[in-house]
Amino acid sequence: MIQGGLVVLASDACLFVLVASALAYWTIARRHEHLRAPWREVWARPAAAGAAVVLGFFIAIALVDSIHFSTRDEAQDDVVSLLDLALESLRTHPETSYSAPFATHAYSRETVRLPDGRVHREYPRLVSGGAHLVAPTERPADIARRAVLGLALGLASGALALLGAACVERRRHGGLAAACRAIVGGRTRRPWRSLLAVGCAIALLLGLGIALAPWYHVLGTDKVGTDVLYQALKSVRTGILIGSLTTFISLPFALALGVAAGYFRGPVDDAVQYLYTTLSSIPGVLLIAAAALLLDVHMSRHADTFDSLAARADLRLLALCGILGITSWTSLCRLLRAETLKLREVEYVAAAQALGVRSPAIIRRHLLPNVMHIVMITTVLDFSGLVLAEAALTYIDIGVDPSMESWGNMINAARLELAREPAVWWSLVAALVFMFVLVLAANVFADAVRDAFDPRLRRVGAESIATLAQETSHR
Amino acid sequence: MSAYLIRRLLYALPILVGVNVITFLLFFVVNTPDDMARMQLGERHVTQEAIDKWKAERGYDRPLFWNGAASGFEQATDTLFIRSTVRLFTFDFGRSDGGRDIGGDLRQRMGPSLAIAVPVLLLQLVAALGWALVIAWLRGSRLDVASALVCVAMMSVSGLFYIIGGQYLVAKLWRLVPISGYDYGLASIKFLVLPVVIGMLIALGPNVRWYRTIFLEEMGREYVRMARAKGLSDARVLFVHVLRNALIPILTGVVVLLPSLFLGALITEAFFAIPGLGSYTIDALQAQDFAIVRTMVFLGSLLYIVGLLLTDLSYVVADPRVRLQ
């Protein structure tokens, strides 16, 4: 079914550049003690270490979902990702409409013509959900059997991980058994206990998923019969992209202008201040709305320039990141300017100036490295607000493309169905739970990063994105 | 004081002009009036005459920045840019692309928006301040730790969850209030209770955390030690001295919210079918009505600037040390 080779969408490229720069930062940070120290402090917090595992898991899903291939399956998607291939059974076995989690029968009745010619209304069997069962009464036993199998699989991998960690810690604690006890008791230098606990929870869920998802629609199906678990997993990439790319896109502008304003002062400062005051005085939601509206017009005028549906949705996602970046850019710029204003009066900068070092060199060698912690903190703090903002913006039709899987789109499509009797709750709950887990992990991690890198930095900058998310929903 | 005010107002002018230039560029240059006309009249079977007629009705047929056809001074003034700018600055919003009177719509829809936004703001402020004060008082206790957990959890839940969950639970299952809708006068209360409570809940988590940080920061100051040394009780220091001083940074956060008071809460209004300015904006977005969106952008930034000014003035009220010059 894969016809062409790799397809690199624009957002894929951005994501991989992002990961590459994160890796580059990591290799640099490893070699410098002043960069390693705050990270050690972050890792020393059990909650932050656990949150990092969750974040890592989500990022891994996003990365697997960012390796795209082209297909000749023109009936459906024209581009599939590695994740699609891994979830082949979820993707290619749709039902016709709603079905509840673990259901064997559809949610609503359909008219069936019986062999003797009479018309009968009944709940039809699902095409794939529980299709392997001879009689639906076997379902509870079948689910229990598979669940136990899945949990066992998860537990086994959790135990393996514990063993691996114990091997690493063997030297320090004298023997495997002692190391195991130390890990379980939480007495190790590295936060193995929280890492393993969260890892184990993920492994258990994965085990359940592997054991059950191919046979049932674990989280039900949506209006057009797509598996909800599949949708929720696909949405991870959208959420991660918006949360990280937005800050990444606006970073160069904020850095260049903020540092320049703080260092050169005078007219440069006035111009930059004017620019960000003007931009930030436009309410964020409205600026995004205006830009999204214009993008729509532009796209409908130039519909022929997009060679695939995925490319179009992808461009819209990137544009959304860019627009969100413009609205969040100003607060970071303001923080950087203030910090540079302070830094330029420090003795080593004065010494460099007295020795005749040129301005670009001073900025690069003395100022940039010293404002990087602000960039780091802002990036991490903004992440969760942006993920939440996506859902709110998508609801008012100025978010991601409707054809793209995202939690906002899932909520948007499902919210009216709560009024049904019985309520169709699964899409909504799945999207909200996935979003909650990601945002919670991001918040916990961000708190640790902020405290480690700058305990005294006031959260003035961080308020802006939180405001955006709230402004859209409510203050 | 009045000199300061005048200077600040003069300073606001270039910013407003800047906002206007940005919105003009977005709405008239990136997309030409022709594009707008096509969007409104239907993408395909539309004749050039229909487009011209649509543009002429709205005065969009003038050149953008320079009118070569006019004579003398009019060459610079009889343009789309100057015309639309002057109209916005004189609060003459004209008609929407759909033909409705924007000014009238705004006046009519302001009431419902304020009826939600003002109670939300006040209740939220009282609740968050109270909560933050209590945990600042009991800092380090189990209650403090538990409330930190609750706050992070509340922050991590999407605002949509509160709205949808609240509607489902309170309105559908318990049938305490109507699910959505609006009525004028006293009858509006039963429609407003749920959106107001939900609006308060959404903002609570981050604000409690933020206020708590401010309180704790303030408690490390010299005057607090002084007050303690004088023998004042912990509670008195906290609720009288610290609270008053902490109000300064808190005020900044509150006044900046003024534009959202006016614009209303986009999503809440849409979910609860409240005919306020937020749902007006959403409807305009969905109908792709550029005139309304442009007006809202202008009004929003105007209010933001007014909000900043009010912030500075409120400093004088809250902090006698601040002198404006």
Coordinates of N, CA and C in Angstrom, one line a residue, chain B residues 98-247:
Chain B
G98 N -22.7 42.2 5.9 CA -24.1 41.6 5.8 C -25.2 42.7 5.7
G99 N -24.8 44.0 6.0 CA -25.7 45.1 5.9 C -26.3 45.5 7.2
R100 N -25.9 45.0 8.3 CA -26.4 45.4 9.6 C -25.7 46.6 10.1
D101 N -26.4 47.4 11.0 CA -25.7 48.6 11.6 C -24.9 48.1 12.8
I102 N -23.6 48.3 12.6 CA -22.7 47.7 13.7 C -22.8 48.4 15.0
G103 N -22.9 49.8 14.9 CA -23.0 50.6 16.2 C -24.2 50.1 17.0
G104 N -25.4 50.0 16.3 CA -26.6 49.5 17.0 C -26.4 48.2 17.6
D105 N -25.8 47.2 16.8 CA -25.6 45.9 17.3 C -24.7 45.9 18.6
L106 N -23.7 46.7 18.5 CA -22.8 46.8 19.7 C -23.5 47.3 20.9
R107 N -24.3 48.3 20.8 CA -25.0 48.9 21.9 C -26.0 47.8 22.5
Q108 N -26.6 47.1 21.6 CA -27.6 46.1 22.1 C -26.9 44.9 22.8
R109 N -25.8 44.5 22.3 CA -25.1 43.3 22.8 C -24.2 43.5 23.9
M110 N -23.9 44.8 24.3 CA -23.0 45.1 25.3 C -23.6 44.6 26.7
G111 N -24.9 44.8 26.9 CA -25.5 44.5 28.1 C -25.3 43.0 28.5
P112 N -25.7 42.0 27.7 CA -25.5 40.6 28.1 C -24.1 40.3 28.3
S113 N -23.1 40.9 27.6 CA -21.7 40.6 27.8 C -21.3 41.0 29.1
L114 N -21.7 42.3 29.5 CA -21.3 42.8 30.8 C -21.9 42.0 31.9
A115 N -23.2 41.6 31.7 CA -23.9 40.9 32.7 C -23.2 39.6 33.1
I116 N -22.4 39.0 32.2 CA -21.6 37.9 32.5 C -20.2 38.3 33.0
A117 N -19.6 39.2 32.3 CA -18.2 39.5 32.6 C -18.0 40.1 33.9
V118 N -18.8 41.1 34.3 CA -18.6 41.8 35.5 C -18.7 40.9 36.7
P119 N -19.8 40.1 36.9 CA -19.9 39.2 38.0 C -18.7 38.2 38.0
V120 N -18.3 37.7 36.8 CA -17.2 36.7 36.8 C -16.0 37.4 37.3
L121 N -15.7 38.6 36.9 CA -14.5 39.2 37.3 C -14.4 39.4 38.8
L122 N -15.6 39.9 39.4 CA -15.6 40.2 40.8 C -15.5 39.0 41.6
L123 N -16.4 38.0 41.3 CA -16.4 36.8 42.0 C -15.1 36.1 42.0
Q124 N -14.5 36.1 40.8 CA -13.3 35.4 40.6 C -12.2 36.0 41.5
L125 N -12.2 37.4 41.5 CA -11.2 38.1 42.3 C -11.4 37.8 43.8
V126 N -12.6 37.8 44.2 CA -12.8 37.6 45.7 C -12.4 36.2 46.0
A127 N -12.9 35.2 45.2 CA -12.6 33.8 45.5 C -11.1 33.5 45.5
A128 N -10.4 34.0 44.4 CA -9.0 33.8 44.3 C -8.2 34.5 45.4
L129 N -8.5 35.7 45.7 CA -7.9 36.4 46.8 C -8.0 35.7 48.1
G130 N -9.3 35.3 48.4 CA -9.6 34.6 49.6 C -8.8 33.3 49.8
W131 N -8.8 32.5 48.7 CA -8.1 31.2 48.7 C -6.6 31.5 48.9
A132 N -6.1 32.4 48.1 CA -4.7 32.6 48.2 C -4.2 33.1 49.5
L133 N -5.1 34.0 50.1 CA -4.7 34.5 51.5 C -4.7 33.4 52.5
V134 N -5.7 32.5 52.4 CA -5.7 31.4 53.4 C -4.5 30.5 53.2
I135 N -4.1 30.2 52.0 CA -3.0 29.3 51.9 C -1.7 30.0 52.1
A136 N -1.7 31.3 51.9 CA -0.5 32.1 52.3 C -0.3 32.1 53.8
W137 N -1.4 32.2 54.5 CA -1.4 32.2 55.9 C -1.0 30.8 56.5
L138 N -1.5 29.7 55.8 CA -1.1 28.4 56.3 C 0.0 27.8 55.4
R139 N 0.9 28.6 55.0 CA 1.9 28.2 54.1 C 2.7 27.0 54.7
G140 N 3.1 26.1 53.8 CA 3.8 25.0 54.2 C 3.0 23.9 54.9
S141 N 1.7 24.1 55.1 CA 0.9 23.1 55.7 C 0.5 22.1 54.7
R142 N -0.2 21.1 55.2 CA -0.8 20.1 54.2 C -1.8 20.7 53.3
L143 N -2.6 21.6 53.8 CA -3.6 22.3 53.1 C -2.9 23.1 51.9
D144 N -1.8 23.7 52.2 CA -1.1 24.4 51.1 C -0.7 23.5 50.0
V145 N -0.1 22.3 50.4 CA 0.4 21.3 49.4 C -0.8 20.8 48.6
A146 N -1.9 20.5 49.3 CA -3.1 20.0 48.6 C -3.6 21.0 47.7
S147 N -3.7 22.3 48.1 CA -4.3 23.3 47.2 C -3.4 23.5 46.0
A148 N -2.0 23.4 46.2 CA -1.1 23.5 45.1 C -1.5 22.5 44.0
L149 N -1.7 21.2 44.5 CA -2.0 20.1 43.6 C -3.4 20.4 42.9
V150 N -4.4 20.9 43.7 CA -5.7 21.2 43.1 C -5.5 22.3 42.0
C151 N -4.7 23.3 42.3 CA -4.6 24.4 41.4 C -3.9 23.9 40.1
V152 N -2.9 23.1 40.2 CA -2.2 22.6 39.0 C -3.2 21.8 38.2
A153 N -4.0 21.0 38.8 CA -5.0 20.1 38.1 C -6.0 21.0 37.5
M154 N -6.5 22.0 38.2 CA -7.5 22.9 37.6 C -6.9 23.7 36.4
M155 N -5.7 24.0 36.5 CA -5.0 24.7 35.3 C -4.9 23.8 34.1
S156 N -4.8 22.5 34.4 CA -4.5 21.6 33.3 C -5.8 21.1 32.6
V157 N -6.9 21.4 33.2 CA -8.1 21.0 32.6 C -8.6 22.1 31.5
S158 N -8.9 21.6 30.4 CA -9.4 22.6 29.3 C -10.6 23.3 29.8
G159 N -10.7 24.6 29.4 CA -11.9 25.4 29.8 C -13.1 24.8 29.2
L160 N -12.9 24.1 28.0 CA -14.1 23.5 27.4 C -14.7 22.4 28.3
F161 N -13.8 21.8 29.1 CA -14.3 20.7 30.0 C -15.3 21.3 31.0
Y162 N -14.9 22.4 31.6 CA -15.8 23.0 32.6 C -17.1 23.4 32.0
I163 N -17.1 23.9 30.8 CA -18.3 24.4 30.2 C -19.2 23.2 29.8
I164 N -18.6 22.2 29.1 CA -19.4 21.1 28.7 C -19.8 20.2 29.9
G165 N -18.9 20.0 30.8 CA -19.2 19.2 32.0 C -20.3 19.9 32.8
G166 N -20.2 21.2 33.0 CA -21.2 22.0 33.8 C -22.5 21.9 33.2
Q167 N -22.6 22.1 31.9 CA -23.9 22.1 31.2 C -24.5 20.7 31.3
Y168 N -23.7 19.7 31.2 CA -24.2 18.4 31.2 C -24.8 18.0 32.6
L169 N -23.9 18.3 33.6 CA -24.3 17.9 34.9 C -25.4 18.8 35.5
V170 N -25.2 20.1 35.5 CA -26.1 21.0 36.2 C -27.4 21.2 35.4
A171 N -27.2 21.4 34.1 CA -28.4 21.7 33.3 C -29.1 20.5 32.8
K172 N -28.4 19.5 32.4 CA -29.1 18.4 31.7 C -29.5 17.3 32.8
L173 N -28.6 16.9 33.6 CA -28.9 15.8 34.6 C -29.7 16.4 35.7
W174 N -29.2 17.5 36.4 CA -29.9 17.9 37.6 C -31.1 18.9 37.2
R175 N -31.1 19.4 36.0 CA -32.1 20.3 35.5 C -32.3 21.5 36.5
L176 N -31.2 22.1 37.0 CA -31.3 23.2 37.9 C -31.5 24.5 37.1
V177 N -30.8 24.6 36.0 CA -30.9 25.9 35.2 C -31.1 25.4 33.7
P178 N -31.6 26.4 32.9 CA -31.7 26.0 31.5 C -30.3 25.8 30.9
I179 N -30.2 25.0 29.8 CA -28.9 24.7 29.2 C -28.3 25.9 28.6
S180 N -29.1 26.6 27.8 CA -28.6 27.8 27.2 C -29.7 28.8 26.9
G181 N -29.4 30.0 26.5 CA -30.4 31.0 26.2 C -30.2 32.2 26.9
Y182 N -31.0 33.2 26.7 CA -30.9 34.5 27.4 C -32.2 35.2 27.5
D183 N -32.4 36.0 28.5 CA -33.6 36.8 28.6 C -33.2 38.1 29.2
Y184 N -33.9 39.2 29.0 CA -33.5 40.5 29.5 C -34.2 40.7 30.8
G185 N -33.6 41.6 31.6 CA -34.2 41.9 32.9 C -33.8 40.9 34.0
L186 N -34.7 40.8 35.0 CA -34.4 39.8 36.1 C -34.5 38.4 35.7
A187 N -35.2 38.1 34.6 CA -35.4 36.7 34.2 C -34.0 36.2 33.7
S188 N -33.1 37.1 33.5 CA -31.8 36.6 32.9 C -31.0 35.9 34.0
I189 N -31.3 36.0 35.3 CA -30.5 35.5 36.3 C -30.3 33.9 36.1
K190 N -31.4 33.3 35.9 CA -31.3 31.8 35.8 C -30.5 31.4 34.6
F191 N -30.4 32.2 33.6 CA -29.5 31.9 32.5 C -28.0 32.2 32.8
L192 N -27.8 33.1 33.7 CA -26.5 33.6 33.9 C -25.7 32.9 35.0
V193 N -26.5 32.2 35.9 CA -25.8 31.6 37.1 C -24.7 30.6 36.6
L194 N -25.0 29.7 35.7 CA -24.1 28.7 35.3 C -22.9 29.3 34.6
P195 N -23.1 30.1 33.5 CA -21.9 30.6 32.9 C -21.0 31.4 33.8
V196 N -21.6 32.1 34.8 CA -20.8 33.0 35.7 C -19.9 32.0 36.6
V197 N -20.6 31.0 37.1 CA -19.8 30.1 38.0 C -18.7 29.4 37.2
I198 N -19.0 29.0 36.0 CA -18.0 28.3 35.2 C -16.9 29.2 34.8
G199 N -17.2 30.5 34.5 CA -16.2 31.4 34.1 C -15.3 31.7 35.3
M200 N -15.8 31.7 36.5 CA -15.0 31.9 37.7 C -14.1 30.7 37.9
L201 N -14.6 29.5 37.7 CA -13.8 28.3 37.9 C -12.6 28.2 37.0
I202 N -12.9 28.6 35.7 CA -11.8 28.5 34.7 C -10.6 29.4 35.1
A203 N -10.9 30.6 35.6 CA -9.7 31.5 35.9 C -9.1 31.2 37.3
L204 N -9.8 30.4 38.1 CA -9.3 30.3 39.5 C -7.9 29.7 39.7
G205 N -7.7 28.6 39.0 CA -6.4 27.8 39.3 C -5.2 28.7 39.1
P206 N -4.9 29.3 37.9 CA -3.7 30.1 37.7 C -3.7 31.3 38.6
N207 N -4.9 31.9 38.8 CA -4.9 33.1 39.6 C -4.5 32.9 41.1
V208 N -5.0 31.8 41.7 CA -4.7 31.5 43.1 C -3.2 31.3 43.2
R209 N -2.6 30.6 42.3 CA -1.2 30.4 42.3 C -0.4 31.7 42.2
W210 N -0.9 32.5 41.3 CA -0.2 33.8 41.1 C -0.3 34.7 42.3
Y211 N -1.5 34.8 42.8 CA -1.7 35.6 44.0 C -0.9 35.1 45.2
R212 N -0.8 33.8 45.3 CA -0.1 33.2 46.4 C 1.4 33.6 46.3
T213 N 2.0 33.5 45.1 CA 3.4 33.9 44.9 C 3.6 35.4 45.3
I214 N 2.6 36.2 44.9 CA 2.7 37.7 45.3 C 2.7 37.8 46.8
F215 N 1.7 37.2 47.4 CA 1.6 37.3 48.9 C 2.9 36.9 49.6
L216 N 3.4 35.7 49.1 CA 4.6 35.2 49.8 C 5.8 36.1 49.6
E217 N 5.9 36.7 48.4 CA 7.0 37.6 48.1 C 6.9 38.9 49.0
E218 N 5.6 39.3 49.2 CA 5.4 40.5 50.0 C 5.7 40.2 51.5
M219 N 5.5 38.9 51.9 CA 5.7 38.6 53.3 C 7.2 38.5 53.6
G220 N 8.0 38.5 52.6 CA 9.4 38.5 52.9 C 10.0 39.9 53.1
R221 N 9.1 40.9 53.0 CA 9.6 42.3 53.1 C 9.9 42.8 54.5
E222 N 10.6 43.9 54.5 CA 11.1 44.4 55.9 C 9.9 44.8 56.7
Y223 N 8.9 45.5 56.1 CA 7.8 46.0 56.9 C 7.0 45.0 57.6
V224 N 7.0 43.8 57.0 CA 6.3 42.6 57.6 C 7.0 42.2 58.9
R225 N 8.4 42.2 58.8 CA 9.1 41.8 60.0 C 8.9 42.9 61.1
M226 N 8.9 44.1 60.6 CA 8.7 45.3 61.5 C 7.3 45.1 62.3
A227 N 6.3 44.8 61.5 CA 5.0 44.7 62.1 C 4.9 43.6 63.1
R228 N 5.6 42.5 62.7 CA 5.6 41.3 63.6 C 6.3 41.7 64.9
A229 N 7.5 42.4 64.7 CA 8.3 42.8 65.9 C 7.4 43.7 66.8
K230 N 6.5 44.5 66.2 CA 5.7 45.3 67.0 C 4.7 44.5 67.8
G231 N 4.5 43.3 67.5 CA 3.6 42.4 68.2 C 2.3 42.2 67.6
L232 N 2.2 42.6 66.3 CA 0.9 42.4 65.6 C 0.7 40.9 65.3
S233 N -0.5 40.5 65.3 CA -0.8 39.0 65.0 C -0.5 38.7 63.6
D234 N -0.2 37.4 63.3 CA 0.0 37.0 62.0 C -1.1 37.3 61.1
A235 N -2.3 37.1 61.5 CA -3.5 37.4 60.7 C -3.6 38.8 60.4
R236 N -3.4 39.7 61.4 CA -3.5 41.1 61.1 C -2.5 41.6 60.1
V237 N -1.3 41.1 60.2 CA -0.2 41.5 59.3 C -0.7 41.1 57.9
L238 N -1.1 39.8 57.8 CA -1.5 39.3 56.5 C -2.7 40.0 55.8
F239 N -3.7 40.1 56.6 CA -5.0 40.6 56.0 C -5.0 42.1 55.9
V240 N -4.2 42.8 56.6 CA -4.2 44.3 56.5 C -3.0 44.8 55.8
H241 N -1.8 44.5 56.2 CA -0.6 45.1 55.6 C -0.3 44.4 54.3
V242 N -0.1 43.1 54.3 CA 0.3 42.4 53.1 C -0.7 42.5 52.0
L243 N -2.0 42.3 52.4 CA -3.0 42.4 51.3 C -3.0 43.7 50.6
R244 N -2.9 44.8 51.4 CA -2.9 46.1 50.8 C -1.8 46.3 49.8
N245 N -0.6 45.9 50.2 CA 0.6 46.0 49.4 C 0.6 45.1 48.2
A246 N 0.0 43.9 48.4 CA 0.0 43.0 47.3 C -1.0 43.4 46.2
L247 N -1.9 44.3 46.6 CA -3.0 44.7 45.6 C -2.4 45.3 44.4

